[in-house]
Amino acid sequence: MTAVRSLKTPEELAAAGLIEPQKLGGIRAVADRYAIALTPTVVSLIDRVDPNDPIARQFVPDPNELLTTPEERADPIGDQAHSPVKGIVHRYPDRVLLKAVHICPVYCRFCFRREMVGPQGDGTLSSEELTAALDYIRERTEIWEVILTGGDPLVLSPRRLAAIMRGLAEIPHVKIVRFHTRVPVVEPDRVDEAMIAALKESGKVTYVALHANHPREMTDAARAACARLIDAGFPMVSQTVLLAGVNDDPAVLGELMKAFVETRVKPYYLHHPDLAPGTSHFRLDIAEGQKIASALRGTISGLCQPTYVLDIPGGHGKAVIGESAVRSEGGCYSVSDFRGEEHIYPPK
């Protein structure tokens, strides 16, 4: 069955054959707490025959989401602790997040902002709130980069996107604008001439960071949407979350990184999953993640290497957590190659 519109209720998922009718009760309980949305593009990628389909695992709700572990928290990366005005997160000195909208075209089941996004979430900034957010940026000359996230900022209409970009154009110390989005993958037709024109309104260097987690997401349509952005002058980088049952395999992860590079998207971050409520079934331990990330080294091109990072709970920022290839030994250094063999390197 091919969806012609986004699926947003347990009943619609059941009618599309994505959940078994006997599981409706548990899924309704999840839907009461967390938003659901699967675009027709995402629905078309799901293999209904495979009970462990990696696309379905990312987007189809699971009763396991109702299980909260003691270490999980509603705001796992500490956005609220660094939010001086609504819509702004100022965690690092030279850059801010601008969360203009808390709606997404799809809702990832592992989302670290799952308590804030969706119809029941924090909504879209009003004109007055957006003005206050831009004033905050304008008053702080140390802010060099503005990162639009949310929610997915590319769900905004071209008119609203253009208004935000014109507002940023008036702030001379902001040199870089970045958008974090899934739209080119989950709703590629939305990337059209009107959106591209809106993104150009600021006249500033503008990057697009694409979130994708499995190579099957990089369809011909997704690659074409990325090409439209890149050809219009927007460099692209990638963000991927390392997820149990989705991409916790060096071969799958390597295929995804190659797909990014083939699409002219530079692999950027490989995120360790955050401690969001009801997401323990997606998490793997850091040591396992390090082995997977290290397995990419030497086996695929250096162009394809992401940086493995962890957002420290509580709002303390990102830490690079990849396995080190160097250790001190007897006044020299022992360096491990991609085969795991050790080599001695002098101290100078």
Coordinates of C-alpha atoms in Angstrom, one line a residue:
M1 CA 0.0 0.0 0.0
T2 CA 1.4 3.4 -1.0
A3 CA 0.7 6.4 1.2
V4 CA -0.6 9.5 -0.5
R5 CA -0.3 11.7 2.5
S6 CA 1.6 11.6 5.8
L7 CA 0.5 9.0 8.3
K8 CA 0.0 10.5 11.8
T9 CA -2.2 8.2 13.8
P10 CA -1.9 4.6 15.0
E11 CA -5.0 3.8 13.0
E12 CA -3.4 5.1 9.8
L13 CA -0.3 3.1 10.5
A14 CA -2.4 -0.1 11.0
A15 CA -4.4 0.6 7.8
A16 CA -1.1 0.9 5.9
G17 CA 0.1 -2.4 7.2
L18 CA 2.9 -0.9 9.3
I19 CA 1.7 -2.2 12.7
E20 CA -0.4 -5.2 13.6
P21 CA -3.9 -4.5 14.7
Q22 CA -3.4 -6.3 18.0
K23 CA -0.7 -3.8 18.9
L24 CA -2.9 -0.8 18.5
G25 CA -3.5 -0.4 22.2
G26 CA 0.2 -0.1 23.0
I27 CA 0.9 2.2 20.1
R28 CA -2.0 4.5 21.1
A29 CA -0.4 4.9 24.4
V30 CA 2.9 6.0 22.7
A31 CA 1.0 8.4 20.5
D32 CA -0.6 10.0 23.5
R33 CA 2.9 11.0 24.6
Y34 CA 5.0 11.4 21.5
A35 CA 4.2 12.8 18.0
I36 CA 3.9 10.5 15.0
A37 CA 4.5 11.4 11.3
L38 CA 5.7 9.4 8.4
T39 CA 5.8 11.0 4.9
P40 CA 4.8 9.1 1.8
T41 CA 8.5 8.9 0.9
V42 CA 9.4 7.3 4.2
V43 CA 6.5 4.9 4.0
S44 CA 7.6 3.8 0.5
L45 CA 11.1 2.8 1.9
I46 CA 9.8 0.5 4.6
D47 CA 10.0 -3.3 3.9
R48 CA 6.8 -4.6 5.5
V49 CA 8.1 -8.2 5.2
D50 CA 11.1 -7.5 7.4
P51 CA 10.2 -7.3 11.1
N52 CA 13.6 -5.6 11.8
D53 CA 13.4 -3.1 8.9
P54 CA 15.8 -0.3 9.8
I55 CA 13.6 2.4 8.3
A56 CA 10.5 1.3 10.2
R57 CA 12.6 1.1 13.4
Q58 CA 13.4 4.8 13.0
F59 CA 9.8 6.1 12.4
V60 CA 7.2 3.5 13.4
P61 CA 6.3 3.9 17.1
D62 CA 7.2 1.0 19.5
P63 CA 5.7 0.2 22.9
N64 CA 9.3 0.2 24.2
E65 CA 9.1 4.0 24.1
L66 CA 7.0 3.8 27.2
L67 CA 9.9 2.3 29.2
T68 CA 11.9 5.1 30.8
T69 CA 15.2 4.3 32.5
P70 CA 16.5 6.2 35.6
E71 CA 19.3 7.9 33.6
E72 CA 17.0 9.3 30.9
R73 CA 15.9 12.9 31.0
A74 CA 13.3 15.1 29.2
D75 CA 16.0 17.6 28.1
P76 CA 19.0 15.3 27.7
I77 CA 21.5 17.8 26.2
G78 CA 20.5 20.7 28.4
D79 CA 18.9 23.1 25.9
Q80 CA 16.8 24.8 28.5
A81 CA 19.8 25.5 30.7
H82 CA 21.3 27.6 27.9
S83 CA 18.1 29.3 26.6
P84 CA 18.2 33.0 27.6
V85 CA 15.2 33.9 25.5
K86 CA 12.6 31.7 23.8
G87 CA 13.9 30.1 20.6
I88 CA 17.6 30.7 21.4
V89 CA 20.1 28.1 22.8
H90 CA 23.5 29.8 23.5
R91 CA 25.8 26.9 24.6
Y92 CA 29.0 27.9 22.8
P93 CA 30.5 31.4 22.7
D94 CA 30.5 32.0 18.9
R95 CA 27.3 30.3 17.9
V96 CA 23.6 29.9 18.8
L97 CA 20.8 27.6 17.9
L98 CA 17.7 29.4 16.6
K99 CA 14.7 27.1 17.1
A100 CA 12.1 28.9 15.0
V101 CA 9.7 25.9 14.8
H102 CA 9.1 22.7 16.7
I103 CA 7.3 20.8 13.9
C104 CA 9.0 18.1 11.8
P105 CA 7.8 16.3 8.6
V106 CA 8.7 13.0 10.4
Y107 CA 9.2 12.2 14.0
C108 CA 12.2 10.0 14.8
R109 CA 11.5 7.6 17.6
F110 CA 14.9 8.3 19.2
C111 CA 14.6 12.1 19.0
F112 CA 16.5 13.9 21.8
R113 CA 13.9 16.8 21.7
R114 CA 10.9 14.5 21.7
E115 CA 9.4 16.2 24.7
M116 CA 9.5 19.6 22.8
V117 CA 8.5 18.8 19.2
G118 CA 5.2 17.9 17.5
P119 CA 1.7 19.3 17.8
Q120 CA 1.9 19.0 21.6
G121 CA 5.3 20.7 21.7
D122 CA 6.7 24.2 21.9
G123 CA 5.1 25.4 18.6
T124 CA 6.4 28.0 16.2
L125 CA 7.9 31.3 17.3
S126 CA 5.5 34.2 17.0
S127 CA 6.6 37.4 15.2
E128 CA 7.3 39.0 18.6
E129 CA 9.3 36.0 19.8
L130 CA 11.3 35.8 16.6
T131 CA 12.1 39.6 16.9
A132 CA 13.3 39.0 20.5
A133 CA 15.5 36.1 19.4
L134 CA 17.0 38.2 16.6
D135 CA 17.6 41.1 19.0
Y136 CA 19.5 38.7 21.3
I137 CA 21.8 37.8 18.4
R138 CA 22.1 41.4 17.3
E139 CA 23.2 42.5 20.7
R140 CA 26.1 39.9 21.0
T141 CA 28.8 40.5 18.5
E142 CA 30.6 37.3 19.5
I143 CA 27.9 35.3 17.7
W144 CA 29.5 34.3 14.3
E145 CA 27.1 31.4 13.4
V146 CA 23.4 30.9 13.7
I147 CA 22.1 27.3 13.4
L148 CA 18.5 26.9 12.6
T149 CA 17.1 23.7 14.1
G150 CA 14.0 22.8 16.0
G151 CA 11.9 21.0 14.8
D152 CA 12.9 21.0 11.2
P153 CA 13.3 24.6 9.9
L154 CA 12.8 23.6 6.3
V155 CA 9.1 22.8 7.0
L156 CA 8.6 26.6 7.2
S157 CA 7.1 28.3 4.2
P158 CA 9.4 30.1 1.8
R159 CA 7.9 33.4 3.0
R160 CA 8.8 32.7 6.7
L161 CA 12.2 31.3 5.8
A162 CA 12.9 34.5 3.7
A163 CA 11.8 36.7 6.6
I164 CA 14.2 35.0 9.0
M165 CA 17.1 35.2 6.5
R166 CA 16.4 38.9 5.9
G167 CA 16.5 39.4 9.7
L168 CA 19.9 37.7 9.9
A169 CA 21.1 39.7 6.9
E170 CA 20.8 42.8 9.0
I171 CA 23.3 41.5 11.6
P172 CA 26.8 42.1 10.3
H173 CA 28.7 39.9 12.8
V174 CA 26.8 36.8 11.8
K175 CA 28.8 35.4 9.0
I176 CA 27.5 31.8 8.8
V177 CA 24.0 30.3 8.8
R178 CA 23.4 26.6 9.1
F179 CA 20.2 24.6 8.7
H180 CA 19.7 21.2 10.3
T181 CA 17.2 19.1 8.4
R182 CA 15.8 15.8 7.2
V183 CA 13.7 17.3 4.5
P184 CA 15.9 16.4 1.5
V185 CA 15.6 12.7 2.5
V186 CA 12.0 12.5 3.8
E187 CA 10.2 15.1 1.6
P188 CA 12.6 15.8 -1.3
D189 CA 10.0 17.6 -3.5
R190 CA 9.8 20.3 -0.9
V191 CA 13.3 21.5 -1.9
D192 CA 12.2 23.7 -4.8
E193 CA 13.1 27.0 -6.4
A194 CA 11.0 28.9 -3.8
M195 CA 12.8 27.4 -0.9
I196 CA 16.2 27.9 -2.5
A197 CA 15.4 31.6 -3.2
A198 CA 14.3 32.0 0.4
L199 CA 17.6 30.5 1.7
K200 CA 19.6 33.0 -0.4
E201 CA 17.8 36.0 1.2
S202 CA 20.5 36.6 3.9
G203 CA 23.4 36.8 1.4
K204 CA 25.5 35.0 4.0
V205 CA 27.4 31.7 3.6
T206 CA 24.7 29.1 4.3
Y207 CA 25.3 25.4 5.1
V208 CA 22.8 22.6 5.2
A209 CA 23.4 19.7 7.5
L210 CA 21.5 16.6 6.4
H211 CA 20.3 14.0 9.0
A212 CA 20.2 10.5 7.6
N213 CA 20.9 7.2 9.3
H214 CA 20.7 4.4 6.8
P215 CA 21.9 4.1 3.2
R216 CA 18.4 3.3 1.9
E217 CA 17.4 6.8 2.8
M218 CA 19.7 8.2 0.1
T219 CA 17.3 7.6 -2.7
D220 CA 17.6 9.1 -6.2
A221 CA 15.1 11.7 -5.2
A222 CA 17.0 12.6 -2.0
R223 CA 20.3 12.9 -4.0
A224 CA 18.6 15.1 -6.5
A225 CA 17.2 17.4 -3.7
C226 CA 20.7 17.6 -2.3
A227 CA 22.1 18.4 -5.7
R228 CA 19.6 21.3 -6.1
L229 CA 20.8 22.8 -2.8
I230 CA 24.5 22.3 -3.5
D231 CA 24.3 23.6 -7.1
A232 CA 22.5 26.7 -5.7
G233 CA 25.6 27.4 -3.6
F234 CA 24.8 25.7 -0.3
P235 CA 27.6 23.4 1.0
M236 CA 26.2 20.3 2.7
V237 CA 27.4 18.2 5.7
S238 CA 25.9 15.1 7.3
Q239 CA 24.7 14.1 10.7
T240 CA 24.0 10.5 11.7
V241 CA 22.9 8.9 14.9
L242 CA 24.5 5.6 15.8
L243 CA 21.4 3.4 16.5
A244 CA 21.1 -0.2 17.5
G245 CA 19.2 -2.1 14.9
V246 CA 19.6 0.6 12.3
N247 CA 23.3 1.2 11.5
D248 CA 25.3 -0.4 14.2
D249 CA 27.3 -2.4 11.6
P250 CA 30.5 -1.0 10.0
A251 CA 29.4 -2.2 6.5
V252 CA 26.0 -0.4 6.8
L253 CA 27.6 2.7 8.2
G254 CA 30.3 2.7 5.6
E255 CA 27.7 2.4 2.8
L256 CA 25.9 5.4 4.2
M257 CA 29.0 7.5 4.4
K258 CA 29.9 6.6 0.9
A259 CA 26.4 7.6 -0.3
F260 CA 26.9 11.0 1.4
V261 CA 30.2 11.6 -0.4
E262 CA 28.8 10.5 -3.7
T263 CA 26.1 13.1 -3.2
R264 CA 28.6 15.8 -2.4
V265 CA 27.6 15.8 1.3
K266 CA 30.7 15.8 3.6
P267 CA 30.3 13.4 6.6
Y268 CA 30.4 15.5 9.7
Y269 CA 29.0 14.1 13.0
L270 CA 28.3 10.5 14.1
H271 CA 26.2 11.0 17.3
H272 CA 26.1 8.6 20.1
P273 CA 22.4 8.4 21.0
D274 CA 21.2 10.7 23.7
L275 CA 19.5 9.8 27.0
A276 CA 16.0 10.8 25.8
P277 CA 13.0 9.2 27.5
G278 CA 12.0 5.8 26.1
T279 CA 15.0 5.4 23.8
S280 CA 17.1 2.8 25.6
H281 CA 16.3 0.2 22.9
F282 CA 18.3 2.3 20.4
R283 CA 21.4 2.8 22.6
L284 CA 24.6 0.8 22.5
D285 CA 27.5 1.3 24.8
I286 CA 30.3 3.7 24.0
A287 CA 32.9 1.0 23.6
E288 CA 30.8 -0.8 21.0
G289 CA 30.3 2.6 19.2
Q290 CA 34.1 3.2 19.3
K291 CA 34.8 -0.2 17.6
I292 CA 32.2 0.5 14.9
A293 CA 33.6 4.0 14.2
S294 CA 37.2 2.7 14.3
A295 CA 36.3 0.0 11.8
L296 CA 35.7 2.7 9.2
R297 CA 39.3 3.9 9.4
G298 CA 41.4 2.5 6.6
T299 CA 38.6 0.5 5.1
I300 CA 36.8 3.4 3.4
S301 CA 38.1 6.8 2.1
G302 CA 39.2 9.5 4.5
L303 CA 36.5 11.6 2.8
C304 CA 33.9 9.3 4.4
Q305 CA 35.1 9.6 8.0
P306 CA 32.6 11.2 10.5
T307 CA 33.6 12.4 13.9
Y308 CA 32.1 10.3 16.7
V309 CA 30.7 12.6 19.4
L310 CA 28.6 12.5 22.5
D311 CA 26.5 15.4 23.8
I312 CA 27.4 15.4 27.5
P313 CA 24.1 15.3 29.5
G314 CA 23.1 18.4 31.3
G315 CA 24.2 20.9 28.6
H316 CA 27.9 20.7 28.8
G317 CA 28.5 20.4 25.0
K318 CA 29.9 17.8 22.7
A319 CA 32.9 15.6 23.3
V320 CA 34.8 13.7 20.7
I321 CA 34.7 10.0 21.9
G322 CA 36.4 8.1 19.1
E323 CA 38.9 5.5 20.1
S324 CA 42.4 7.0 20.1
A325 CA 45.0 5.3 17.9
V326 CA 47.9 6.6 20.0
R327 CA 49.1 5.6 23.5
S328 CA 52.2 6.4 25.4
E329 CA 54.6 3.5 25.9
G330 CA 58.2 3.5 27.4
G331 CA 59.0 7.1 26.5
C332 CA 57.7 6.7 22.9
Y333 CA 54.3 6.3 21.4
S334 CA 52.5 3.2 20.2
V335 CA 50.3 3.9 17.2
S336 CA 47.7 1.5 16.0
D337 CA 47.0 1.1 12.3
F338 CA 43.6 0.3 10.7
R339 CA 44.4 -3.5 10.9
G340 CA 45.0 -3.2 14.7
E341 CA 48.7 -3.6 14.5
E342 CA 50.9 -1.5 16.8
H343 CA 53.9 0.6 15.7
I344 CA 56.4 2.5 17.8
Y345 CA 56.8 6.2 17.1
P346 CA 59.6 8.4 18.7
P347 CA 58.7 11.1 21.2
K348 CA 59.8 13.9 18.8

